[in-house]
Coordinates of C-alpha atoms in Angstrom, one line a residue:
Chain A
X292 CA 17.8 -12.8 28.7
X293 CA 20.4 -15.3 29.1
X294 CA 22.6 -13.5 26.2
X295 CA 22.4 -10.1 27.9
X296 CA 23.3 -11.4 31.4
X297 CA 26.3 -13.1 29.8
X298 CA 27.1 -9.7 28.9
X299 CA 26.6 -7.7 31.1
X300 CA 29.1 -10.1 33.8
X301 CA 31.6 -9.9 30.3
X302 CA 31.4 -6.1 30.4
X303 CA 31.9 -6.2 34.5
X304 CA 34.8 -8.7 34.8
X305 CA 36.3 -6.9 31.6
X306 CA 35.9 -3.4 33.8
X307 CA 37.4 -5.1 36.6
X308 CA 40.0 -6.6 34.8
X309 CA 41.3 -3.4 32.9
X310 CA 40.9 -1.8 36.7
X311 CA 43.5 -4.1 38.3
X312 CA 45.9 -4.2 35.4
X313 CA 45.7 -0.2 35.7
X314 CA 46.8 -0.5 39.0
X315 CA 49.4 -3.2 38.8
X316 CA 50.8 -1.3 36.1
X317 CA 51.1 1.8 38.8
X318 CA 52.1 -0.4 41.3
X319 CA 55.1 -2.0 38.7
X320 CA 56.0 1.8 37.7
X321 CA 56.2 3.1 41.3
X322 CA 58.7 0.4 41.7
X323 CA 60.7 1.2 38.9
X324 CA 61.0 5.0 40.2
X325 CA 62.1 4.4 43.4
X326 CA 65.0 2.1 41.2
X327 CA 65.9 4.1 39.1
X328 CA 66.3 7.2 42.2
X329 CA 69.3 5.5 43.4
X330 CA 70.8 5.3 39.8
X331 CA 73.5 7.3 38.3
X332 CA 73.9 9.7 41.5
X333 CA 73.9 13.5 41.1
X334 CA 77.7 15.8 42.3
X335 CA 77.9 15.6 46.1
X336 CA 78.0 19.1 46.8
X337 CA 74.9 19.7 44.8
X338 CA 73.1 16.9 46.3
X339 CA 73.9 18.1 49.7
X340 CA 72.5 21.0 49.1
X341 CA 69.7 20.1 48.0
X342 CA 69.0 17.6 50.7
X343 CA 69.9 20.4 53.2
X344 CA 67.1 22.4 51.6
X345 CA 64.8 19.7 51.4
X346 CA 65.3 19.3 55.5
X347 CA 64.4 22.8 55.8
X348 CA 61.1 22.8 53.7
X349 CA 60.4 19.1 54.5
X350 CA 61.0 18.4 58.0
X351 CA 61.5 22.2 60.3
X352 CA 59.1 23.5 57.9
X353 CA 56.7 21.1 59.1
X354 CA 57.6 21.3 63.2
X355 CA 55.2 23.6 63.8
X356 CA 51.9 21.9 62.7
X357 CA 53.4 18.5 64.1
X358 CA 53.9 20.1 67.7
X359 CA 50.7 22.0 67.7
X360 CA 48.8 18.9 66.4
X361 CA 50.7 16.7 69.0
X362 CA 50.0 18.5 72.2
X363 CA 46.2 18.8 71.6
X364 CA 45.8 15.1 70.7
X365 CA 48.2 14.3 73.7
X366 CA 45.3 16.5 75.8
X367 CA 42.2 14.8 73.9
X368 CA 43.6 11.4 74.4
X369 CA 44.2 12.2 78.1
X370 CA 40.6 13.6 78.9
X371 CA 38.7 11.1 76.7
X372 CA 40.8 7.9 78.7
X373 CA 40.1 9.3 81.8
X374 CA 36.3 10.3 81.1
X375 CA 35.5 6.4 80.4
X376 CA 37.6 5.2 83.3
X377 CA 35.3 6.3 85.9
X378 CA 35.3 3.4 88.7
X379 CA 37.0 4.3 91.8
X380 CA 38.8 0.7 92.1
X381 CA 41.0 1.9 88.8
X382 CA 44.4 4.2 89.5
X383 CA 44.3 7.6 88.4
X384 CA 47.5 6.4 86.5
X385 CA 45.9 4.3 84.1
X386 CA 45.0 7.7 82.7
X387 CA 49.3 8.4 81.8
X388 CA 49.7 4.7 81.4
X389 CA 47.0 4.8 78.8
X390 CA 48.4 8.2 77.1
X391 CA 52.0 7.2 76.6
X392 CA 50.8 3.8 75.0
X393 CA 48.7 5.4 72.7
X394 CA 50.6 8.5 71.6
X395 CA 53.6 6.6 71.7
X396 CA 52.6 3.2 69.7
X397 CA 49.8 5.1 67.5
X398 CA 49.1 8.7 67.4
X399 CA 52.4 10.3 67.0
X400 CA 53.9 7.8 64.4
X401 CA 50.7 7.3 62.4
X402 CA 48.6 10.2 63.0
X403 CA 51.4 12.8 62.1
X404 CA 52.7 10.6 58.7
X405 CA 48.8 11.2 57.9
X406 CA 49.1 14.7 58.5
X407 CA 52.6 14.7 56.6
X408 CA 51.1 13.1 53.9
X409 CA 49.0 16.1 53.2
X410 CA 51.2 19.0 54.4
X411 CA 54.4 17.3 52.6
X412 CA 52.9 15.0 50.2
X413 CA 50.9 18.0 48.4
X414 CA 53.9 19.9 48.6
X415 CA 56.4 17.4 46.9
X416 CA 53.4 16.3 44.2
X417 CA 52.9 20.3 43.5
X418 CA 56.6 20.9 43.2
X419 CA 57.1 18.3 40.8
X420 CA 54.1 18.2 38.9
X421 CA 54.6 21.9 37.9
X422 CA 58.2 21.0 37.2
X423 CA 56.7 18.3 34.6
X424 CA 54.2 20.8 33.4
X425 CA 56.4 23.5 32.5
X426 CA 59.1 21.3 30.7
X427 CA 61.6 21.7 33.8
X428 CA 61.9 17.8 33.8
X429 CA 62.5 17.7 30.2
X430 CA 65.0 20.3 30.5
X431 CA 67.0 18.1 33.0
X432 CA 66.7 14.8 31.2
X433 CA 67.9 16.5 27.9
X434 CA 71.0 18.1 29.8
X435 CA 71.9 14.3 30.9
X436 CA 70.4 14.8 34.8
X437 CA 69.1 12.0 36.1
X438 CA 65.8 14.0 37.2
X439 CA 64.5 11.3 39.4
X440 CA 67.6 10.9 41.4
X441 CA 67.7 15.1 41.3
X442 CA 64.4 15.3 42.9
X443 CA 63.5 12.6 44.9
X444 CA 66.3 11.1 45.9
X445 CA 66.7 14.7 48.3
X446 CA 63.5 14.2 49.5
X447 CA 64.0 10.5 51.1
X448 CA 67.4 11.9 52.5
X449 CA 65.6 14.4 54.2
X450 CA 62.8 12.4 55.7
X451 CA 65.6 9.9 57.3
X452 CA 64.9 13.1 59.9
X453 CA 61.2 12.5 59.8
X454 CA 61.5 10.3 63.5
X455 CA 63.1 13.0 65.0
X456 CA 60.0 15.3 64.3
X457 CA 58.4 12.0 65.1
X458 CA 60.1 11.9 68.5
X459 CA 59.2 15.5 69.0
X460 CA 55.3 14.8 68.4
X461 CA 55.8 12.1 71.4
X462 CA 57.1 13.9 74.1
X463 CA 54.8 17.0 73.3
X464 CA 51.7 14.7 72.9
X465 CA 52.2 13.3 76.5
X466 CA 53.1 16.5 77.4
X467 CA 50.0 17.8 76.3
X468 CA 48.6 14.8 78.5
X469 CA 49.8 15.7 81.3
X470 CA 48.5 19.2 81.2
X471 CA 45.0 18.4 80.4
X472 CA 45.2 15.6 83.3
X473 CA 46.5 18.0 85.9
X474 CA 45.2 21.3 84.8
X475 CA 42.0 19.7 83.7
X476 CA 41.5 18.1 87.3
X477 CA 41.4 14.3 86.2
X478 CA 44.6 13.3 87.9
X479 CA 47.4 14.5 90.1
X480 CA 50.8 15.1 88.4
X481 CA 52.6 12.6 90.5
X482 CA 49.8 9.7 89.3
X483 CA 50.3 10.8 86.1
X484 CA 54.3 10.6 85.9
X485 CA 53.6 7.3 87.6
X486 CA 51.8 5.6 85.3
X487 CA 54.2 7.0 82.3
X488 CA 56.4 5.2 84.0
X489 CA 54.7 1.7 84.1
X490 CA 55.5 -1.4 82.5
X491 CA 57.4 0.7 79.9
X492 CA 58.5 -1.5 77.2
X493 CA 61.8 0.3 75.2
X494 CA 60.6 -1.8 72.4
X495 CA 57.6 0.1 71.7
X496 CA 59.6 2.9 70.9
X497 CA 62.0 0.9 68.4
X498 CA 58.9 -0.1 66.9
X499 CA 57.2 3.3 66.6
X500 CA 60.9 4.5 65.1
X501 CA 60.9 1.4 62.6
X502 CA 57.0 2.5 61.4
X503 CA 58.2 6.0 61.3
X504 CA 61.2 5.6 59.0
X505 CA 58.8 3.0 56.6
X506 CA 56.0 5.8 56.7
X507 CA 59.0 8.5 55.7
X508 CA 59.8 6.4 52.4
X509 CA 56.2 6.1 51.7
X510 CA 55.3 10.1 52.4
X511 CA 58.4 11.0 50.3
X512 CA 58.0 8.5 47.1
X513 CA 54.1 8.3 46.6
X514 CA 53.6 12.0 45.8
X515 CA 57.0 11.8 44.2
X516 CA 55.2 9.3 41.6
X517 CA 52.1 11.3 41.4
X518 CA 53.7 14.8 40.5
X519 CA 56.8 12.9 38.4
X520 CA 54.0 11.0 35.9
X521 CA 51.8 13.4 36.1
X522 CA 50.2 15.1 32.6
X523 CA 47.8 17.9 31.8
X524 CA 48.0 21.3 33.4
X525 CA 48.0 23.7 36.5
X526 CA 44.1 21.7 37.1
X527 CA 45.9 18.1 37.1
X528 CA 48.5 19.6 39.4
X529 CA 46.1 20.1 41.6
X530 CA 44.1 16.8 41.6
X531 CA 47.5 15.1 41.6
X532 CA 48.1 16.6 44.8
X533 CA 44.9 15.2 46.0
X534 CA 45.2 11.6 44.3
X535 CA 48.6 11.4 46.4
X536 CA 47.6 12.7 49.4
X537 CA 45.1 9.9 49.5
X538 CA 47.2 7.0 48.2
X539 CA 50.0 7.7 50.7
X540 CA 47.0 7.9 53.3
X541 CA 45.9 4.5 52.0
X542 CA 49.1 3.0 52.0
X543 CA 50.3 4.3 55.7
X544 CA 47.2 2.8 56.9
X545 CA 48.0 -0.3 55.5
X546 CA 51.5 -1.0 56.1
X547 CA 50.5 0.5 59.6
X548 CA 48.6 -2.8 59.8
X549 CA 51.2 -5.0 58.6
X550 CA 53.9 -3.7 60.4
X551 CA 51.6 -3.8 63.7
X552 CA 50.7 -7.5 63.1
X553 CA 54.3 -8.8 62.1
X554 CA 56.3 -6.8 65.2
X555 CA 53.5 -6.7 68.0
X556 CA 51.3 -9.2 66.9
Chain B
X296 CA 75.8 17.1 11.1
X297 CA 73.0 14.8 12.0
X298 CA 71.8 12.2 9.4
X299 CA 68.0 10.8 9.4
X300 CA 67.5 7.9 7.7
X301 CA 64.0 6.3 7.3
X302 CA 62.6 7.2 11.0
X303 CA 59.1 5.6 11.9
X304 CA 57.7 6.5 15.3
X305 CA 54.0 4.9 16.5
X306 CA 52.1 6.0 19.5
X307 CA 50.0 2.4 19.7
X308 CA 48.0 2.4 16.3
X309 CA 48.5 6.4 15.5
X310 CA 51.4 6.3 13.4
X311 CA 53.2 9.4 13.8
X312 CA 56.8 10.0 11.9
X313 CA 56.7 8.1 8.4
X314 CA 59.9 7.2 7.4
X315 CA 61.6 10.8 7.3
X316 CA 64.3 11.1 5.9
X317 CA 66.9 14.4 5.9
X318 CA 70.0 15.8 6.6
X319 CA 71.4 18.8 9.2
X320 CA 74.7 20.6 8.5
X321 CA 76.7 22.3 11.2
X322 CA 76.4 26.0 11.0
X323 CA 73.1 26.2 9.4
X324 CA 70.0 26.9 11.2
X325 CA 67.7 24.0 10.1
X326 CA 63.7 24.5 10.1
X327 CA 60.9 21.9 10.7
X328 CA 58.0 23.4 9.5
X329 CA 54.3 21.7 9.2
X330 CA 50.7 21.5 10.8
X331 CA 49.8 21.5 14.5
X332 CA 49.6 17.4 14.5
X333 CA 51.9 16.9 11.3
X334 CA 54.6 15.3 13.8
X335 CA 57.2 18.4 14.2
X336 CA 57.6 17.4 18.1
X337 CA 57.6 14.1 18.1
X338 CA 60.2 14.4 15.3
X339 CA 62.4 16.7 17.5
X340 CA 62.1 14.6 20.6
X341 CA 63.6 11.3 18.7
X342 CA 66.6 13.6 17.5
X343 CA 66.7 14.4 21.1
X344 CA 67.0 11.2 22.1
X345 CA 63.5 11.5 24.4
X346 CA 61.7 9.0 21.6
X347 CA 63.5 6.3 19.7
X348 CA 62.3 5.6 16.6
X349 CA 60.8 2.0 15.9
X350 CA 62.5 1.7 12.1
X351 CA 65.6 3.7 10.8
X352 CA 68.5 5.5 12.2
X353 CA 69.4 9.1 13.5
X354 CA 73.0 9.5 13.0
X355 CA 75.1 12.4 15.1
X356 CA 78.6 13.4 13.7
X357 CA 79.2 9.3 12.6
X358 CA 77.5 7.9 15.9
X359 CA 74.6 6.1 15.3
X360 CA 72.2 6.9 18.5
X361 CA 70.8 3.3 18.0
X362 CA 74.1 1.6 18.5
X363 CA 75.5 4.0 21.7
X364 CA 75.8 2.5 25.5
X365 CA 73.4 4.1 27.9
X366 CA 77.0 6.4 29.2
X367 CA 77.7 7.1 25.8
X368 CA 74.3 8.6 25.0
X369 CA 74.3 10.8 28.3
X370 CA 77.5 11.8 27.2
X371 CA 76.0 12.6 23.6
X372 CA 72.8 14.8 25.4
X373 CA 75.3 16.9 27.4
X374 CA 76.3 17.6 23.5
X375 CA 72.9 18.6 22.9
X376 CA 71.4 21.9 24.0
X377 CA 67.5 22.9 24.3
X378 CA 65.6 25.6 23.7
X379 CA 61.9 25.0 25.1
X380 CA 58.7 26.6 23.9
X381 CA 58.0 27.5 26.9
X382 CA 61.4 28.1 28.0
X383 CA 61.4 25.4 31.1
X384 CA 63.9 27.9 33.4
X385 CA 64.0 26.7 36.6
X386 CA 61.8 28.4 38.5
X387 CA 63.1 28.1 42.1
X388 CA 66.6 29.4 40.5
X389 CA 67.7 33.2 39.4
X390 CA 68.6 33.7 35.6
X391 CA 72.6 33.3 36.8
X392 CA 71.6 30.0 38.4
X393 CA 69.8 28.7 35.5
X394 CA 72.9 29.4 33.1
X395 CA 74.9 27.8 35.8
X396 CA 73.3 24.5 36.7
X397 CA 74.8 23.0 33.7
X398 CA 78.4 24.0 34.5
X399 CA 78.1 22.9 38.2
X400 CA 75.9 19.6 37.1
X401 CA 78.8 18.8 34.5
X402 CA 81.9 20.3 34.2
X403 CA 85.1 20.3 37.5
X404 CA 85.5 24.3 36.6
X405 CA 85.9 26.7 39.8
X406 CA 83.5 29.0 40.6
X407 CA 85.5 31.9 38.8
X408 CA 86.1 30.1 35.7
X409 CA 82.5 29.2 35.9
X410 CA 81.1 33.0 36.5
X411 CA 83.4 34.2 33.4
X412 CA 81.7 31.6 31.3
X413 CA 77.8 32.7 33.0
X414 CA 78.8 36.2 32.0
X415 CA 79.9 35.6 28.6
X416 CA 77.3 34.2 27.6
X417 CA 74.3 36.3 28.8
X418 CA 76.2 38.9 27.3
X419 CA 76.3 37.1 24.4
X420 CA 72.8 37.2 24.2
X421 CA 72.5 40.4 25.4
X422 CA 71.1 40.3 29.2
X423 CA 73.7 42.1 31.4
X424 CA 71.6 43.2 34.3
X425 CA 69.3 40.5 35.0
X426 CA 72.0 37.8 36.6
X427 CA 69.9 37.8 40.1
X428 CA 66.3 38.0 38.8
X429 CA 64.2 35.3 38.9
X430 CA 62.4 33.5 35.9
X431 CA 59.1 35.2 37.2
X432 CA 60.6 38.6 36.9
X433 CA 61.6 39.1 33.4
X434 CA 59.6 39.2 30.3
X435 CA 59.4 36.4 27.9
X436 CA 61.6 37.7 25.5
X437 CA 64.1 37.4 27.9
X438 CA 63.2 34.3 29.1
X439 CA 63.6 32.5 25.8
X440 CA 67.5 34.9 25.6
X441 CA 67.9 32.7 29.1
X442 CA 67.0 29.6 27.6
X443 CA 69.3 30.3 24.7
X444 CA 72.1 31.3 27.1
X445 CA 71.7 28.2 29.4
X446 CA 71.2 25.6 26.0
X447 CA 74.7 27.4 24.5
X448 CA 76.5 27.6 27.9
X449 CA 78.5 23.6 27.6
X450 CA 79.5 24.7 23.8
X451 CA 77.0 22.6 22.0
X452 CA 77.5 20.8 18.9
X453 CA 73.6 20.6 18.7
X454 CA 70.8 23.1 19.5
X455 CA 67.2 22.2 19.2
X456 CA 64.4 24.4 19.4
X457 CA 60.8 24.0 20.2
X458 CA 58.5 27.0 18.2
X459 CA 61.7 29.5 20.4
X460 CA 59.1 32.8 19.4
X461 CA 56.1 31.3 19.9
X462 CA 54.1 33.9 22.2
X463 CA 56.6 36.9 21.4
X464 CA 55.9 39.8 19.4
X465 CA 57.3 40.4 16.2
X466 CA 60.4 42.3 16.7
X467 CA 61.1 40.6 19.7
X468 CA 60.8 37.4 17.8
X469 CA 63.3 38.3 15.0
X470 CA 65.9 39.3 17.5
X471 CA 65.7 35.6 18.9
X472 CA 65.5 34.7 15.6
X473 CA 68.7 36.5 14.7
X474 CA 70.5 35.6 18.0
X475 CA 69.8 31.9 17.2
X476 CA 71.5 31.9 13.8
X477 CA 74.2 34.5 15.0
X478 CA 75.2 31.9 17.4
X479 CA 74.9 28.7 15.2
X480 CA 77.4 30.4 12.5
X481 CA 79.9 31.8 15.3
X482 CA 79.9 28.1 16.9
X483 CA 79.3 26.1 14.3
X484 CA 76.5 24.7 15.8
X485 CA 74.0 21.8 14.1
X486 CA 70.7 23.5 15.0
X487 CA 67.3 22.2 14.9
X488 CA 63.9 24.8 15.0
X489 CA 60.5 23.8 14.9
X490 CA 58.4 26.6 14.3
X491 CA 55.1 27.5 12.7
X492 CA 56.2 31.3 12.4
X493 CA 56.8 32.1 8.8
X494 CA 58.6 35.1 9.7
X495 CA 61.4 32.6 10.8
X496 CA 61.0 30.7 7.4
X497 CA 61.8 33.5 5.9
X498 CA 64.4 34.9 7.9
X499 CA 66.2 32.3 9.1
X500 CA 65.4 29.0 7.1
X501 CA 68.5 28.0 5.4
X502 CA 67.3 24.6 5.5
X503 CA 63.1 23.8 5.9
X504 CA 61.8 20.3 5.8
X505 CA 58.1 20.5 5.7
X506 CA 56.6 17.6 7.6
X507 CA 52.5 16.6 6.3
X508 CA 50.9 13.8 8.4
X509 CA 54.1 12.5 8.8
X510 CA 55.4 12.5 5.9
X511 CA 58.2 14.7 4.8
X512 CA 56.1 17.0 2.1
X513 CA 59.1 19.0 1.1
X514 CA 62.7 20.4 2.0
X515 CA 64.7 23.1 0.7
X516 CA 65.6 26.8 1.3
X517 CA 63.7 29.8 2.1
X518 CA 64.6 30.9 -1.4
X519 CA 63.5 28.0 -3.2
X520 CA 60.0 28.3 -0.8
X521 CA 58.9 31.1 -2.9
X522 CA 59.6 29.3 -6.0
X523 CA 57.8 25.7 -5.6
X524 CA 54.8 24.4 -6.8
X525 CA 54.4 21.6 -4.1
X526 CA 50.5 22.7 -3.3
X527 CA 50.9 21.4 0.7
X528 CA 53.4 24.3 1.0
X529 CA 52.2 26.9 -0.4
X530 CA 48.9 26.3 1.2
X531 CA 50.0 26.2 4.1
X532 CA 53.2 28.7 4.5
X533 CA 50.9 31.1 2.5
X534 CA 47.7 30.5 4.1
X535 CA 47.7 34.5 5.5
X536 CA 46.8 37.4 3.3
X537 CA 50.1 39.3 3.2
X538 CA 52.5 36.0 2.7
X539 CA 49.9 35.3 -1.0
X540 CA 50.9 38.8 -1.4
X541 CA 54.4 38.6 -1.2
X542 CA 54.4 35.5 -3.3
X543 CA 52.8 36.9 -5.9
X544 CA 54.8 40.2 -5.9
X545 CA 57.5 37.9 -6.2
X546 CA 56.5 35.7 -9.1
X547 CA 55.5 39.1 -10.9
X548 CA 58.5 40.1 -10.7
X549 CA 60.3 37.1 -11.4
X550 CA 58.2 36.9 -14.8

């Protein structure tokens, strides 16, 4: 009895060993990547265009979703706050006061990057990956290309344009606010605008920017890595997509945390 | 001309490449022929310069890879061009932007001077009307004359090639074939092949090392093929019906 128990926690702390070497070892690659991205640079004028491309596919490719997402999450958040605030000695513009602080500090910065994790993430990891399983990175790397600077590097250029969409997904969420409030009957425009206006703290916004442009990195390198080291076929292409979209979910969440506690907290 | 000397490569405790050993002269096509597992690709990828080889040296006009800075072996790949078995175009590109992505990655030429080149040498392999297709448009014979087109476009001194008619049908696969040696006698190019098509050994082989569990078995010419008694060989480049035929048509009527 004693023999098999001792071998049985031998088999389970060797499991969980090999487990958190696996992912230290990810962890220690990813790293190297993102290095080895700013090394040996591609020609300007090729990397512009590429970057210009990459804005197009990457960031006003993804406008539409973010805006449509945005103003009916601006509306939820406005009817659900004013649903639960339902004692007459509270304003009526708690209800914007209450809107702009959330989509503001949370739902436009985080929620979209979550939603840009999937729409761009499985994008970049499906791009890549089917670069890697059809040889195309090979091809680069035996003409002398760099192929991680070639690929990703454009990518992280581009999202440096991720807090304008970012910015875009705040004023339509509260617009979206403001519409549910005053179409929806739960408070008067002029409350509304009134408590958009209150206590407004310009710092919230540097800080929503500041997550933004962290969450940008992490949406354009993490499916990077996942469709770069990827092996196998069209199938593993596929589940690589999926492993990235939720790693970079994972990680948003948690640097969403960090960043939270060491600016506001 | 590319010297092995002694090359080991292990993957952990699989011990692939066993201390090969060989030659490649400029102007000759040069075959590696062997098994599915005998070590052809890993071979190939440690002349490319992808794998480096744990004991011995690969040698490239003089230049031992082993001993070059991390500059001059990038300078050394843009040497080197590659022919993929699965041709690896770039998919997002058209067949003229394929051909030209090395000129525009490498070289300061103007866009003229680097359209004559882009012509020339899908002429050269005979694709005149296809410049603006894309990859997904045109058949695999002519994506493998592509691949060809974009691996000769920087002038070469070296041209590998990974099984360059695998999937192709047999006429198709002789004109690459053909195209391949045309161009390494016209350039004077060092070239590499890895194939498992014995139509090529035949065709083609002015030099075939025959690789066996990582050893190499055998080398010598696709004349002296027909002549040797090394048992590995003949098994396997006359495994088919036809080839034991040949053989023996040719023995008869050697005797």
């Amino acid at each position: 009895m004693k023999v098999k128990c001792t071998s049985l926690f031998l088999f389970l702390w060797l499991q969980v060993y090999f487990w958190r070497m696996k992912y230290l070892e990810a962890i220690g690659k990813y790293f190297i990547m993102v290095y080895e991205v700013f090394k040996k640079p591609t020609k300007w004028p090729i990397m512009r265009s590429l970057i210009l491309k990459e804005i197009d596919e990457l960031i006003f490719g993804s406008l539409g979703i973010i805006i449509f997402i945005a103003f009916f999450i601006g509306g939820v958040v406005t009817i659900q706050t004013a649903l639960n605030l339902n004692s007459p000695f509270l304003p009526k513009s708690l209800i914007g006061f209450a809107t702009r602080q959330s989509v503001i500090l949370e739902f436009a910065p985080t929620f979209t990057s979550i939603i840009m994790a999937g729409k761009v993430g499985s994008y970049i990891t499906s791009s890549i990956g089917t670069m890697r399983v059809t040889e195309q990175i090979d091809a680069l790397e035996i003409m002398g290309v760099n192929s991680l600077n070639y690929l990703v590097f454009p990518k992280i250029t581009a999202m440096l344009m991720y807090p304008f969409a970012v910015a875009i997904a705040m004023y339509v969420g509260i617009l979206g606010g403001w519409i549910a409030a005053v179409f929806g009957g739960y408070a008067p425009s002029g409350e509304f605008i009134k408590g958009l206006q209150m206590d407004f703290e310009s710092f919230h916004v540097t800080y929503a920017f500041i997550k933004t442009l962290v969450f940008a990195f992490v949406i354009a390198t993490v499916p990077s890595y996942h469709g770069f080291y990827m092996r196998g076929g069209a199938l593993e292409v596929g589940k690589a997509s999926t492993t990235a979209f939720v790693w970079t979910s994972v990680v948003i969440i948690i640097l969403n945390y960090i960043l939270t506690q060491l600016m506001l907290g | 001309m590319i010297e092995v000397e002694n090359v080991h490569k292990s993957f952990g405790d699989t011990h692939v490449l066993k201390g090969i050993t060989t030659s490649f002269e400029d102007g000759k096509t040069n075959l590696v022929i062997g098994q599915s597992g005998s070590g052809k690709t890993v071979f190939l990828k440690c002349l490319l310069g992808l794998f480096e080889p744990e004991e011995g040296q690969i040698c490239y006009n003089g230049q031992f890879y082993s001993e070059l800075s991390t500059s001059e072996r990038r300078d050394l790949r843009q040497e080197m061009g590659m022919v993929f078995q699965g041709s690896a175009l770039f998919d997002s590109m058209t067949v003229e932007g394929n051909v030209m992505f090395p000129l525009d990655m490498f070289t300061k030429q103007s866009k003229a001077e680097m359209q004559d080149r882009v012509d020339f040498v899908l002429e050269r392999v005979n694709l005149i009307d296809a410049h603006k297709k894309f990859p997904s448009e045109i058949s695999g014979g002519m994506k493998k004359r592509v691949a060809i087109a974009r691996a000769i476009v920087m002038n070469p001194k070296y041209l590998f090639c990974d099984e360059p008619n695998s999937g192709l049908d047999p006429k198709t696969a002789i004109l690459i074939d053909n195209l391949i040696q045309e161009i390494t006698r016209e350039y004077n190019i060092t070239t590499v092949i890895n194939t498992h098509d014995m139509n090529s050994v035949m065709e083609i082989g002015e030099k075939i090392i025959f690789l066996k569990d990582g050893f190499k078995e055998w080398e010598g010419t696709n004349k002296e093929i027909f002549k040797t008694d090394n048992e590995a060989v003949t098994n396997f480049v006359y495994s088919s019906e036809l080839f034991k035929k040949v053989r023996q048509m040719y023995i008869e009527e050697r005797n």
